[in-house]
């Protein structure tokens, strides 16, 4: 059993209904003992022939684990290292206990132990007194008429039975103690909150065991499988057909094989049931250790139970897979699991805490209590019924496994074996019902309440509260065949599971919208409640503030306050910038527009490659290159030159940009001059305002512009014609936004002429060609350190066809 809370497993618990402890002293023919004993033998390098409990077992399989791994697992389950060694000692004592040999006394009264050294070794491993262990194995306490306790000798058969019972009980109590330790370690914080958690129960059953002759443990296991099969038939086969008929479906009932008679044989038939007969036989103080089948089962009257007339102590039960035979010879030993009180007292007196914990009923305070039940059959039946009652209150799913053969041989399929299993497991009937029936069913009220959100809000109101009509409308809007669903009197059926998945997806989409609306309403209410006073204070501050000066807004304290404060500051900066721009003259607004265009371009697409251009713009200190145009010393001469050349060439008639720059010629020599951007061309003028046609680039020939994120003042303008690139440096202006402004205006001017240019950002080097030759390429290489031989203040050195630029300072080509 596992408990889940919010889809996280919070606890786990392991249970067992029947531990076949009788296997310790005598495994069924052809089967092995518990694997832990074989692991112990493998660890000490023995084949187990010296131990009677393992001598006659069949151990031909390969063990996939080792004893040290088991010990590590015990420690992971919460067991102390000391107790881990005690567990190995107890298992060893169980095997050695089987070596105790008895011999009848000469007078025929009582027995004596042939090898007392073995008993001494067992007592040492279990931490009990040697004398107490000897008395426990050969005698039993008896209360005389004077209320004194006398030790009554045991017969040979009873001594063997008591020794075997002690060995079986040691293993049973040890297993339960380890299980209790594991459950205690896996128990979460859900104690007392089971109703708030979801639980997952996993029941693993082997299936009906056949074979030649079966023992008591197989009988109990087959009973649990009969109950599980009955539950399977009821949930998967019977209940759906009954529901189809009740809801008015045109359904031809499919006949289902019923195993109710076999289940009643075990617990509920008159005048006597099988479990009652076994229990009454175990409680008889008989001297023999064997069942007398005829005496035990003579009152059973059922067509599903038969006594064998050919073999003694053999009976047959008609299970749902067919007749199975059982050998009742050892039922008395297997069904009787009681241990005498003197054995429990000896075990409780052990020095080992784990054994004292295993036998709490051996404490002196428990001695006066009545006799416990001597048969586990009734307890096992009660445990199975309790388990199935718990499962009936849950959503149950079944997994049926088919064995390809009975010999456990890989890659071997026996058709007759599989056919018998398919027939007896009712898989054919299951397939027919699933094929002709419906994969999904739900009551109408739950169906409408779950899926009404997928339709109009007033859909249910327009149905006048008729749940059946509302379910019809929901199913009718699914755009499926009318035979793929059915709305009954109280239930809705859908044949295809894909339709249910589509309906669930549609519901999830609608629920997302609803949840989003609820969250928005909640956020709005929360903001009004928590931020209302603060927003009113901000509003009053802005109403009374001087718009020509920046002010500081009131700050909010509390969780997530820094995000709210940053958000309000951004809004305020935008509002103040808008107010500042509105106060400018129209011609000044145009300058701001151009600069903001360039600034936003470098803060947007190029910000990841050009981090130095992402600094915030200061509007008050804004200086545009348009001011350079209006300078009377330079701007008038440039305007006059441009107007004179416009008559005979296509240099343009309107200036967009002008600035002093440095230009790198094809001999890698720096030329200082002036750069003019007109509406048609990019013109380079010498310091004396001389114009050379070869130093002019027409905008329709511009291909792209290359930048480096190391230097924020340099660029290379590439032409479509190879060999005419222009290397420019704007560092002489001393104004930070000159290069972004130039590129933005160049981009806009080219776009007005119908030319698209690209802006490429490089890291270490920029290749260019200004040699007037198609195959001669140079490159600008950027370095953070200057050469040792370079002069102080030098920032450029010429190495053949490479120009190295040191970007440690702001001046690059000075």
CSV table of N, CA and C in Angstrom, one decimal, residues 481-565:
chain,number,residue,atom,x,y,z
A,481,UNK,N,-20.2,9.9,-34.3
A,481,UNK,CA,-21.3,9.1,-34.7
A,481,UNK,C,-22.3,9.0,-33.6
A,482,UNK,N,-23.6,9.0,-33.9
A,482,UNK,CA,-24.6,8.8,-32.8
A,482,UNK,C,-24.5,7.5,-32.1
A,483,UNK,N,-23.9,6.5,-32.8
A,483,UNK,CA,-23.8,5.1,-32.2
A,483,UNK,C,-22.6,5.0,-31.3
A,484,UNK,N,-21.7,6.1,-31.3
A,484,UNK,CA,-20.5,6.1,-30.5
A,484,UNK,C,-20.7,6.5,-29.1
A,485,UNK,N,-21.9,6.9,-28.8
A,485,UNK,CA,-22.3,7.3,-27.4
A,485,UNK,C,-23.7,7.0,-27.1
A,486,UNK,N,-24.0,6.9,-25.8
A,486,UNK,CA,-25.4,6.6,-25.4
A,486,UNK,C,-25.7,7.3,-24.1
A,487,UNK,N,-26.8,8.0,-24.0
A,487,UNK,CA,-27.2,8.7,-22.8
A,487,UNK,C,-28.4,7.9,-22.2
A,488,UNK,N,-28.1,7.2,-21.1
A,488,UNK,CA,-29.1,6.4,-20.5
A,488,UNK,C,-30.0,7.1,-19.5
A,489,UNK,N,-30.6,6.3,-18.6
A,489,UNK,CA,-31.5,7.0,-17.6
A,489,UNK,C,-30.7,7.7,-16.6
A,490,UNK,N,-29.5,7.2,-16.2
A,490,UNK,CA,-28.7,7.8,-15.2
A,490,UNK,C,-27.2,7.9,-15.5
A,491,UNK,N,-26.8,7.3,-16.6
A,491,UNK,CA,-25.4,7.2,-17.0
A,491,UNK,C,-25.2,7.6,-18.4
A,492,UNK,N,-24.0,8.0,-18.7
A,492,UNK,CA,-23.5,8.4,-20.0
A,492,UNK,C,-22.4,7.4,-20.4
A,493,UNK,N,-22.5,6.8,-21.7
A,493,UNK,CA,-21.6,5.8,-22.2
A,493,UNK,C,-20.9,6.4,-23.4
A,494,UNK,N,-19.6,6.2,-23.6
A,494,UNK,CA,-18.9,6.6,-24.8
A,494,UNK,C,-18.0,5.4,-25.2
A,495,UNK,N,-18.1,5.1,-26.5
A,495,UNK,CA,-17.5,3.8,-26.9
A,495,UNK,C,-16.0,4.0,-27.1
A,496,UNK,N,-15.6,5.1,-27.7
A,496,UNK,CA,-14.1,5.2,-28.1
A,496,UNK,C,-13.4,6.0,-27.0
A,497,UNK,N,-12.3,5.5,-26.5
A,497,UNK,CA,-11.5,6.2,-25.5
A,497,UNK,C,-10.9,7.5,-26.1
A,498,UNK,N,-10.6,7.5,-27.4
A,498,UNK,CA,-10.0,8.7,-28.0
A,498,UNK,C,-11.0,9.9,-27.8
A,499,UNK,N,-12.3,9.6,-27.9
A,499,UNK,CA,-13.3,10.7,-27.7
A,499,UNK,C,-13.2,11.3,-26.3
A,500,UNK,N,-13.0,10.4,-25.3
A,500,UNK,CA,-12.9,10.9,-23.9
A,500,UNK,C,-11.6,11.7,-23.8
A,501,UNK,N,-10.5,11.3,-24.4
A,501,UNK,CA,-9.3,12.1,-24.3
A,501,UNK,C,-9.5,13.5,-25.0
A,502,UNK,N,-10.2,13.5,-26.1
A,502,UNK,CA,-10.5,14.8,-26.8
A,502,UNK,C,-11.3,15.6,-25.9
A,503,UNK,N,-12.3,15.1,-25.2
A,503,UNK,CA,-13.2,15.8,-24.3
A,503,UNK,C,-12.4,16.4,-23.1
A,504,UNK,N,-11.4,15.5,-22.6
A,504,UNK,CA,-10.6,16.0,-21.5
A,504,UNK,C,-9.7,17.1,-21.9
A,505,UNK,N,-9.1,17.0,-23.1
A,505,UNK,CA,-8.3,18.1,-23.6
A,505,UNK,C,-9.0,19.4,-23.8
A,506,UNK,N,-10.2,19.3,-24.3
A,506,UNK,CA,-11.1,20.5,-24.5
A,506,UNK,C,-11.4,21.1,-23.1
A,507,UNK,N,-11.7,20.2,-22.1
A,507,UNK,CA,-12.0,20.7,-20.8
A,507,UNK,C,-10.7,21.4,-20.2
A,508,UNK,N,-9.5,20.8,-20.4
A,508,UNK,CA,-8.3,21.4,-19.8
A,508,UNK,C,-8.1,22.8,-20.4
A,509,UNK,N,-8.3,23.0,-21.7
A,509,UNK,CA,-8.2,24.3,-22.4
A,509,UNK,C,-9.1,25.3,-21.8
A,510,UNK,N,-10.4,24.9,-21.6
A,510,UNK,CA,-11.4,25.8,-21.0
A,510,UNK,C,-11.0,26.1,-19.5
A,511,UNK,N,-10.5,25.1,-18.8
A,511,UNK,CA,-10.2,25.4,-17.4
A,511,UNK,C,-9.0,26.3,-17.3
A,512,UNK,N,-8.0,26.3,-18.3
A,512,UNK,CA,-6.9,27.2,-18.3
A,512,UNK,C,-7.4,28.6,-18.5
A,513,UNK,N,-8.4,28.8,-19.3
A,513,UNK,CA,-9.0,30.2,-19.5
A,513,UNK,C,-9.7,30.6,-18.2
A,514,UNK,N,-10.5,29.7,-17.6
A,514,UNK,CA,-11.2,30.1,-16.4
A,514,UNK,C,-10.2,30.4,-15.3
A,515,UNK,N,-9.2,29.6,-15.1
A,515,UNK,CA,-8.2,29.8,-14.1
A,515,UNK,C,-7.5,31.1,-14.3
A,516,UNK,N,-7.2,31.5,-15.6
A,516,UNK,CA,-6.5,32.7,-15.9
A,516,UNK,C,-7.4,33.9,-15.5
A,517,UNK,N,-8.7,33.8,-15.8
A,517,UNK,CA,-9.6,34.9,-15.4
A,517,UNK,C,-9.7,35.0,-13.9
A,518,UNK,N,-9.7,33.9,-13.2
A,518,UNK,CA,-9.8,34.0,-11.7
A,518,UNK,C,-8.5,34.6,-11.2
A,519,UNK,N,-7.3,34.2,-11.7
A,519,UNK,CA,-6.1,34.8,-11.3
A,519,UNK,C,-6.0,36.3,-11.5
A,520,UNK,N,-6.5,36.7,-12.7
A,520,UNK,CA,-6.5,38.1,-13.0
A,520,UNK,C,-7.3,38.9,-12.0
A,521,UNK,N,-8.5,38.4,-11.8
A,521,UNK,CA,-9.4,39.0,-10.8
A,521,UNK,C,-8.8,39.1,-9.4
A,522,UNK,N,-8.1,38.0,-9.0
A,522,UNK,CA,-7.5,38.0,-7.7
A,522,UNK,C,-6.3,38.9,-7.7
A,523,UNK,N,-5.5,39.0,-8.8
A,523,UNK,CA,-4.4,39.9,-8.8
A,523,UNK,C,-4.9,41.3,-8.7
A,524,UNK,N,-5.9,41.6,-9.5
A,524,UNK,CA,-6.5,43.0,-9.5
A,524,UNK,C,-6.9,43.4,-8.1
A,525,UNK,N,-7.6,42.5,-7.4
A,525,UNK,CA,-8.1,42.7,-6.0
A,525,UNK,C,-6.9,42.9,-5.1
A,526,UNK,N,-5.9,42.0,-5.3
A,526,UNK,CA,-4.7,42.0,-4.4
A,526,UNK,C,-4.0,43.4,-4.5
A,527,UNK,N,-3.8,43.8,-5.8
A,527,UNK,CA,-3.1,45.0,-6.1
A,527,UNK,C,-3.9,46.2,-5.5
A,528,UNK,N,-5.2,46.2,-5.7
A,528,UNK,CA,-6.0,47.3,-5.1
A,528,UNK,C,-5.9,47.4,-3.6
A,529,UNK,N,-5.8,46.2,-3.0
A,529,UNK,CA,-5.8,46.1,-1.5
A,529,UNK,C,-4.4,46.5,-1.0
A,530,UNK,N,-3.4,45.9,-1.6
A,530,UNK,CA,-2.0,46.0,-1.1
A,530,UNK,C,-1.3,47.3,-1.6
A,531,UNK,N,-1.5,47.6,-2.9
A,531,UNK,CA,-0.8,48.7,-3.5
A,531,UNK,C,-1.6,50.0,-3.7
A,532,UNK,N,-2.9,49.9,-3.3
A,532,UNK,CA,-3.8,51.1,-3.5
A,532,UNK,C,-3.2,52.3,-2.7
A,533,UNK,N,-2.9,52.2,-1.5
A,533,UNK,CA,-2.3,53.4,-0.8
A,533,UNK,C,-1.0,53.9,-1.4
A,534,UNK,N,-0.2,53.0,-1.8
A,534,UNK,CA,1.1,53.4,-2.4
A,534,UNK,C,0.9,54.1,-3.8
A,535,UNK,N,0.0,53.5,-4.6
A,535,UNK,CA,-0.3,54.1,-5.9
A,535,UNK,C,-0.9,55.5,-5.7
A,536,UNK,N,-1.7,55.7,-4.7
A,536,UNK,CA,-2.3,57.0,-4.5
A,536,UNK,C,-1.2,58.0,-4.1
A,537,UNK,N,-0.3,57.5,-3.3
A,537,UNK,CA,0.8,58.4,-2.9
A,537,UNK,C,1.7,58.8,-4.1
A,538,UNK,N,1.9,57.8,-5.0
A,538,UNK,CA,2.7,58.1,-6.2
A,538,UNK,C,1.9,59.1,-7.1
A,539,UNK,N,0.6,58.9,-7.2
A,539,UNK,CA,-0.2,59.8,-8.0
A,539,UNK,C,-0.2,61.3,-7.5
A,540,UNK,N,-0.2,61.4,-6.2
A,540,UNK,CA,-0.2,62.8,-5.6
A,540,UNK,C,1.2,63.4,-5.8
A,541,UNK,N,2.3,62.6,-5.7
A,541,UNK,CA,3.6,63.1,-5.9
A,541,UNK,C,3.8,63.6,-7.4
A,542,UNK,N,3.3,62.8,-8.3
A,542,UNK,CA,3.4,63.3,-9.7
A,542,UNK,C,2.5,64.5,-10.0
A,543,UNK,N,1.4,64.6,-9.4
A,543,UNK,CA,0.5,65.7,-9.6
A,543,UNK,C,1.1,67.0,-9.1
A,544,UNK,N,1.9,67.0,-8.1
A,544,UNK,CA,2.5,68.2,-7.5
A,544,UNK,C,3.9,68.4,-7.9
A,545,UNK,N,4.5,67.6,-8.8
A,545,UNK,CA,5.9,67.6,-9.2
A,545,UNK,C,6.1,68.6,-10.3
A,546,UNK,N,7.4,69.1,-10.4
A,546,UNK,CA,7.8,70.0,-11.5
A,546,UNK,C,8.2,69.1,-12.7
A,547,UNK,N,7.6,69.3,-13.8
A,547,UNK,CA,7.8,68.4,-14.9
A,547,UNK,C,9.2,68.7,-15.6
A,548,UNK,N,9.8,69.8,-15.3
A,548,UNK,CA,11.1,70.1,-15.9
A,548,UNK,C,12.2,69.4,-15.1
A,549,UNK,N,12.0,68.9,-14.0
A,549,UNK,CA,13.0,68.3,-13.2
A,549,UNK,C,12.6,66.8,-12.8
A,550,UNK,N,13.6,66.0,-12.7
A,550,UNK,CA,13.3,64.6,-12.3
A,550,UNK,C,13.1,64.6,-10.8
A,551,UNK,N,12.3,63.7,-10.3
A,551,UNK,CA,12.0,63.5,-8.9
A,551,UNK,C,12.1,62.0,-8.6
A,552,UNK,N,12.2,61.7,-7.3
A,552,UNK,CA,12.2,60.3,-6.8
A,552,UNK,C,10.8,59.9,-6.3
A,553,UNK,N,10.4,58.8,-6.8
A,553,UNK,CA,9.1,58.3,-6.4
A,553,UNK,C,9.1,57.6,-5.1
A,554,UNK,N,8.0,57.6,-4.3
A,554,UNK,CA,8.0,56.9,-3.0
A,554,UNK,C,8.3,55.4,-3.3
A,555,UNK,N,9.0,54.7,-2.4
A,555,UNK,CA,9.4,53.3,-2.5
A,555,UNK,C,8.5,52.5,-1.6
A,556,UNK,N,8.2,51.3,-2.1
A,556,UNK,CA,7.3,50.3,-1.5
A,556,UNK,C,8.2,49.3,-0.8
A,557,UNK,N,7.9,48.9,0.4
A,557,UNK,CA,8.6,47.9,1.2
A,557,UNK,C,7.8,46.6,1.2
A,558,UNK,N,8.5,45.5,1.3
A,558,UNK,CA,7.8,44.2,1.4
A,558,UNK,C,8.3,43.2,0.4
A,559,UNK,N,7.7,42.0,0.4
A,559,UNK,CA,8.1,41.0,-0.6
A,559,UNK,C,7.8,41.5,-2.1
A,560,UNK,N,8.7,41.2,-3.0
A,560,UNK,CA,8.6,41.6,-4.4
A,560,UNK,C,8.5,43.1,-4.6
A,561,UNK,N,8.8,43.9,-3.6
A,561,UNK,CA,8.7,45.3,-3.7
A,561,UNK,C,9.7,45.9,-4.7
A,562,UNK,N,10.9,45.3,-4.9
A,562,UNK,CA,11.9,45.8,-5.8
A,562,UNK,C,11.4,45.7,-7.2
A,563,UNK,N,10.6,44.7,-7.6
A,563,UNK,CA,10.0,44.6,-8.9
A,563,UNK,C,9.0,45.7,-9.2
A,564,UNK,N,8.2,45.9,-8.2
A,564,UNK,CA,7.2,47.0,-8.3
A,564,UNK,C,7.8,48.3,-8.4
A,565,UNK,N,8.8,48.6,-7.6
A,565,UNK,CA,9.5,49.9,-7.7
A,565,UNK,C,10.2,50.1,-9.0
